[in-house]
Amino acid sequence: MIDISAKILRYQPGKDEKPHWQVFDIAVEDESTILDVLNEIHWQHDGTLAYRRSCRSSICGSCAMKVNGRNVLACETPIHRFGRKLKIEPLSGFDIIKDLAVDLDPFFAKLKRIKPYLLLDKPLPDKEFVQSPAQLEAIGESTLCILCAACSAACPSSWPNSEYLGPAALLKAYRFIFDSRDDGADQRIEIVNDKNGVWRCHTIFNCMEACPKKIKITEYLSRLKVKVVENSL
């Protein structure tokens, strides 16, 4: 067991005038994750602490938050990455529902705008769609996104502009525009070819650093920009 100090940003709209910090000094197992710390606090010290968790396997994306200034998934991040003093707060750029839980409705509304599903002009095949290795490689890592919103929360272009689609939605647009099975590329290109679409990306690379799946988001968005230009020629 080791002793740690977790400084957590607390806020309940309608009750608290403004966010405030609360420190919990607790003992946890040496190999604990950030989620283990939050669970220990919630179960043994303060049951009012609000945060999201689900799969505990880095699959669902529910537990994204900021720890010591970095966006991480709480379930996969060991405490030894940050030492014995933790500063835990909600993702930036989103309204706080309570404590570490933020309102992701705007995030998913932007995702919905780019139609994140196959659009087909042809009848469904009798069996599975067939893709060559090269066709699959074209969409590559873009299929790995778990919609945790860590990239959008890390993007300075998103913070002052609520209309910007953001890196997650744009990555999802790339994923379907370059999918050989899809017939909706023109529709999506029209959506992302906008001042609040792909051109709002200033190639800062924060999204890549924040992504827990290590997706090369900025590189994919650069390819998307090229595709948009080619489509307009």
CSV table of C-alpha atoms in Angstrom, one decimal:
chain,number,residue,atom,x,y,z
A,1,MET,CA,0.0,0.0,0.0
A,2,ILE,CA,1.1,3.6,-0.6
A,3,ASP,CA,-0.2,6.9,0.6
A,4,ILE,CA,-1.4,9.4,-2.0
A,5,SER,CA,-3.0,12.8,-2.1
A,6,ALA,CA,-5.8,13.3,-4.6
A,7,LYS,CA,-6.8,16.9,-5.2
A,8,ILE,CA,-10.2,16.7,-7.1
A,9,LEU,CA,-12.2,19.5,-8.6
A,10,ARG,CA,-15.7,19.4,-7.2
A,11,TYR,CA,-18.7,21.3,-8.6
A,12,GLN,CA,-22.5,20.8,-8.5
A,13,PRO,CA,-24.3,23.4,-10.6
A,14,GLY,CA,-27.2,24.9,-8.7
A,15,LYS,CA,-25.6,24.1,-5.4
A,16,ASP,CA,-22.0,25.4,-5.6
A,17,GLU,CA,-21.3,29.0,-6.5
A,18,LYS,CA,-18.2,27.9,-8.4
A,19,PRO,CA,-15.9,24.9,-8.7
A,20,HIS,CA,-13.6,24.2,-5.7
A,21,TRP,CA,-10.9,21.8,-4.8
A,22,GLN,CA,-11.1,19.0,-2.3
A,23,VAL,CA,-8.2,16.9,-1.1
A,24,PHE,CA,-8.4,13.2,-0.2
A,25,ASP,CA,-5.4,11.6,1.5
A,26,ILE,CA,-5.8,7.9,1.1
A,27,ALA,CA,-3.9,4.6,0.9
A,28,VAL,CA,-4.2,2.4,-2.2
A,29,GLU,CA,-2.5,-0.6,-3.7
A,30,ASP,CA,0.8,0.1,-5.4
A,31,GLU,CA,-0.5,-0.9,-8.9
A,32,SER,CA,-3.7,1.1,-8.6
A,33,THR,CA,-5.1,3.1,-11.5
A,34,ILE,CA,-6.7,6.5,-11.4
A,35,LEU,CA,-10.0,4.8,-11.5
A,36,ASP,CA,-9.1,2.7,-8.5
A,37,VAL,CA,-8.3,5.9,-6.6
A,38,LEU,CA,-11.7,7.4,-7.5
A,39,ASN,CA,-13.5,4.2,-6.6
A,40,GLU,CA,-11.7,4.1,-3.2
A,41,ILE,CA,-12.8,7.7,-2.5
A,42,HIS,CA,-16.3,7.1,-3.7
A,43,TRP,CA,-16.8,3.8,-1.9
A,44,GLN,CA,-15.0,4.5,1.4
A,45,HIS,CA,-14.7,8.3,1.9
A,46,ASP,CA,-17.3,10.3,-0.1
A,47,GLY,CA,-20.1,8.7,-1.9
A,48,THR,CA,-21.2,12.0,-3.4
A,49,LEU,CA,-18.2,12.1,-5.8
A,50,ALA,CA,-19.5,11.9,-9.4
A,51,TYR,CA,-17.5,10.5,-12.3
A,52,ARG,CA,-18.1,8.1,-15.2
A,53,ARG,CA,-16.9,4.6,-15.5
A,54,SER,CA,-18.0,1.5,-17.3
A,55,CYS,CA,-15.8,-1.1,-19.1
A,56,ARG,CA,-12.6,-0.7,-17.1
A,57,SER,CA,-10.8,-2.0,-20.2
A,58,SER,CA,-10.1,1.2,-22.3
A,59,ILE,CA,-12.9,0.3,-24.6
A,60,CYS,CA,-15.9,2.5,-23.8
A,61,GLY,CA,-14.2,5.9,-23.4
A,62,SER,CA,-16.4,6.8,-20.4
A,63,CYS,CA,-13.7,7.7,-17.9
A,64,ALA,CA,-11.8,10.3,-19.8
A,65,MET,CA,-10.6,13.1,-17.5
A,66,LYS,CA,-7.7,15.4,-16.9
A,67,VAL,CA,-5.0,14.2,-14.4
A,68,ASN,CA,-2.1,16.5,-13.6
A,69,GLY,CA,-2.8,18.5,-16.8
A,70,ARG,CA,-3.1,15.6,-19.2
A,71,ASN,CA,-6.2,14.0,-20.7
A,72,VAL,CA,-6.3,10.3,-19.8
A,73,LEU,CA,-8.6,7.3,-19.4
A,74,ALA,CA,-8.8,6.8,-15.7
A,75,CYS,CA,-9.2,3.0,-16.1
A,76,GLU,CA,-5.9,2.4,-17.9
A,77,THR,CA,-3.7,5.0,-16.3
A,78,PRO,CA,-1.5,3.8,-13.3
A,79,ILE,CA,-1.0,6.2,-10.5
A,80,HIS,CA,2.8,5.7,-10.7
A,81,ARG,CA,2.7,7.7,-14.0
A,82,PHE,CA,2.1,10.8,-11.9
A,83,GLY,CA,3.5,10.0,-8.5
A,84,ARG,CA,1.8,10.4,-5.2
A,85,LYS,CA,0.2,13.8,-5.7
A,86,LEU,CA,-2.8,13.7,-8.1
A,87,LYS,CA,-4.7,16.7,-9.5
A,88,ILE,CA,-7.9,15.4,-11.0
A,89,GLU,CA,-10.4,17.5,-12.9
A,90,PRO,CA,-13.0,17.2,-15.7
A,91,LEU,CA,-12.3,17.5,-19.4
A,92,SER,CA,-11.8,21.1,-20.6
A,93,GLY,CA,-14.3,22.7,-22.9
A,94,PHE,CA,-17.4,21.0,-21.7
A,95,ASP,CA,-20.1,22.1,-19.2
A,96,ILE,CA,-19.9,20.3,-15.9
A,97,ILE,CA,-22.8,18.1,-14.9
A,98,LYS,CA,-21.3,17.3,-11.5
A,99,ASP,CA,-17.7,17.0,-10.4
A,100,LEU,CA,-15.8,15.0,-13.0
A,101,ALA,CA,-18.8,14.2,-15.2
A,102,VAL,CA,-19.3,16.6,-18.1
A,103,ASP,CA,-22.1,17.2,-20.6
A,104,LEU,CA,-21.1,15.4,-23.8
A,105,ASP,CA,-24.4,16.1,-25.7
A,106,PRO,CA,-22.7,18.8,-27.9
A,107,PHE,CA,-19.9,16.4,-28.6
A,108,PHE,CA,-22.3,13.6,-29.8
A,109,ALA,CA,-24.4,16.2,-31.7
A,110,LYS,CA,-21.4,17.1,-33.8
A,111,LEU,CA,-20.7,13.5,-34.4
A,112,LYS,CA,-24.2,12.9,-35.6
A,113,ARG,CA,-23.8,15.7,-38.2
A,114,ILE,CA,-21.2,13.8,-40.2
A,115,LYS,CA,-23.5,10.7,-40.4
A,116,PRO,CA,-21.2,8.2,-38.8
A,117,TYR,CA,-22.5,5.1,-40.5
A,118,LEU,CA,-22.4,3.6,-44.0
A,119,LEU,CA,-24.4,5.5,-46.6
A,120,LEU,CA,-25.2,3.2,-49.6
A,121,ASP,CA,-26.5,3.9,-53.1
A,122,LYS,CA,-26.6,0.2,-53.9
A,123,PRO,CA,-28.5,-2.7,-52.4
A,124,LEU,CA,-26.9,-4.5,-49.5
A,125,PRO,CA,-24.8,-7.5,-50.6
A,126,ASP,CA,-26.1,-11.0,-49.9
A,127,LYS,CA,-23.0,-11.7,-47.8
A,128,GLU,CA,-20.4,-9.6,-46.1
A,129,PHE,CA,-18.7,-6.6,-47.8
A,130,VAL,CA,-15.4,-7.5,-49.2
A,131,GLN,CA,-12.4,-5.2,-48.7
A,132,SER,CA,-8.8,-5.7,-49.8
A,133,PRO,CA,-6.0,-5.1,-47.4
A,134,ALA,CA,-5.2,-1.9,-49.2
A,135,GLN,CA,-8.7,-0.7,-48.9
A,136,LEU,CA,-8.7,-1.4,-45.2
A,137,GLU,CA,-5.4,0.3,-44.8
A,138,ALA,CA,-6.8,3.4,-46.3
A,139,ILE,CA,-9.0,3.9,-43.2
A,140,GLY,CA,-6.4,2.4,-40.9
A,141,GLU,CA,-6.3,3.6,-37.3
A,142,SER,CA,-9.3,5.9,-37.8
A,143,THR,CA,-11.5,2.9,-36.9
A,144,LEU,CA,-10.0,2.7,-33.4
A,145,CYS,CA,-11.7,5.8,-32.0
A,146,ILE,CA,-13.6,5.1,-28.8
A,147,LEU,CA,-15.3,8.5,-28.7
A,148,CYS,CA,-13.8,9.4,-25.3
A,149,ALA,CA,-13.7,13.1,-26.2
A,150,ALA,CA,-10.1,13.5,-24.9
A,151,CYS,CA,-8.9,14.9,-28.3
A,152,SER,CA,-11.7,17.5,-28.5
A,153,ALA,CA,-11.0,18.6,-24.9
A,154,ALA,CA,-7.4,19.0,-25.7
A,155,CYS,CA,-8.0,21.1,-28.9
A,156,PRO,CA,-7.5,24.9,-28.5
A,157,SER,CA,-9.5,25.5,-31.6
A,158,SER,CA,-12.5,23.9,-29.9
A,159,TRP,CA,-12.4,25.8,-26.6
A,160,PRO,CA,-13.5,29.3,-27.9
A,161,ASN,CA,-15.7,27.9,-30.8
A,162,SER,CA,-18.6,25.7,-29.9
A,163,GLU,CA,-19.5,25.4,-33.6
A,164,TYR,CA,-16.2,23.7,-34.6
A,165,LEU,CA,-16.8,20.1,-35.3
A,166,GLY,CA,-13.7,19.1,-33.5
A,167,PRO,CA,-11.1,16.3,-34.1
A,168,ALA,CA,-13.3,13.4,-33.1
A,169,ALA,CA,-16.1,14.2,-35.5
A,170,LEU,CA,-13.7,15.0,-38.3
A,171,LEU,CA,-11.8,11.8,-37.7
A,172,LYS,CA,-15.0,9.9,-38.0
A,173,ALA,CA,-15.8,11.8,-41.2
A,174,TYR,CA,-12.4,10.7,-42.6
A,175,ARG,CA,-13.2,7.1,-41.5
A,176,PHE,CA,-16.3,6.9,-43.8
A,177,ILE,CA,-15.2,9.2,-46.6
A,178,PHE,CA,-12.2,6.9,-47.2
A,179,ASP,CA,-14.2,3.7,-46.7
A,180,SER,CA,-14.4,1.7,-50.0
A,181,ARG,CA,-17.9,0.4,-49.0
A,182,ASP,CA,-19.4,3.8,-48.5
A,183,ASP,CA,-21.2,6.0,-51.1
A,184,GLY,CA,-21.7,9.2,-49.0
A,185,ALA,CA,-18.3,10.8,-49.4
A,186,ASP,CA,-19.7,13.9,-51.2
A,187,GLN,CA,-22.3,14.5,-48.5
A,188,ARG,CA,-19.7,14.4,-45.8
A,189,ILE,CA,-17.1,16.5,-47.7
A,190,GLU,CA,-19.8,19.2,-48.1
A,191,ILE,CA,-20.3,19.2,-44.3
A,192,VAL,CA,-16.6,19.3,-43.3
A,193,ASN,CA,-15.6,21.8,-46.1
A,194,ASP,CA,-16.5,24.7,-43.8
A,195,LYS,CA,-14.8,27.3,-41.6
A,196,ASN,CA,-16.0,25.3,-38.6
A,197,GLY,CA,-15.1,22.1,-40.3
A,198,VAL,CA,-11.7,20.7,-41.3
A,199,TRP,CA,-10.3,24.2,-42.0
A,200,ARG,CA,-10.6,25.1,-38.3
A,201,CYS,CA,-8.0,22.5,-37.6
A,202,HIS,CA,-4.7,24.4,-37.1
A,203,THR,CA,-2.5,21.3,-36.9
A,204,ILE,CA,-1.5,21.8,-33.3
A,205,PHE,CA,-1.1,18.0,-32.6
A,206,ASN,CA,-2.7,18.2,-29.1
A,207,CYS,CA,-5.3,15.7,-30.2
A,208,MET,CA,-2.7,13.1,-31.1
A,209,GLU,CA,-1.0,13.6,-27.7
A,210,ALA,CA,-4.3,13.2,-25.9
A,211,CYS,CA,-5.6,10.2,-27.8
A,212,PRO,CA,-5.5,7.1,-25.5
A,213,LYS,CA,-5.5,4.9,-28.7
A,214,LYS,CA,-2.5,6.8,-30.1
A,215,ILE,CA,-4.4,7.5,-33.3
A,216,LYS,CA,-2.5,9.9,-35.6
A,217,ILE,CA,-5.5,12.2,-35.8
A,218,THR,CA,-3.7,15.2,-37.2
A,219,GLU,CA,-2.3,13.2,-40.0
A,220,TYR,CA,-5.7,11.9,-41.0
A,221,LEU,CA,-7.2,15.4,-40.9
A,222,SER,CA,-4.4,16.6,-43.2
A,223,ARG,CA,-5.3,13.8,-45.7
A,224,LEU,CA,-9.0,14.9,-45.3
A,225,LYS,CA,-8.0,18.5,-46.2
A,226,VAL,CA,-6.3,17.2,-49.3
A,227,LYS,CA,-9.4,15.1,-50.2
A,228,VAL,CA,-11.7,18.2,-49.8
A,229,VAL,CA,-9.5,20.2,-52.1
A,230,GLU,CA,-9.3,17.5,-54.7
A,231,ASN,CA,-13.0,17.1,-54.6
A,232,SER,CA,-13.5,20.8,-55.4
A,233,LEU,CA,-11.2,20.8,-58.5
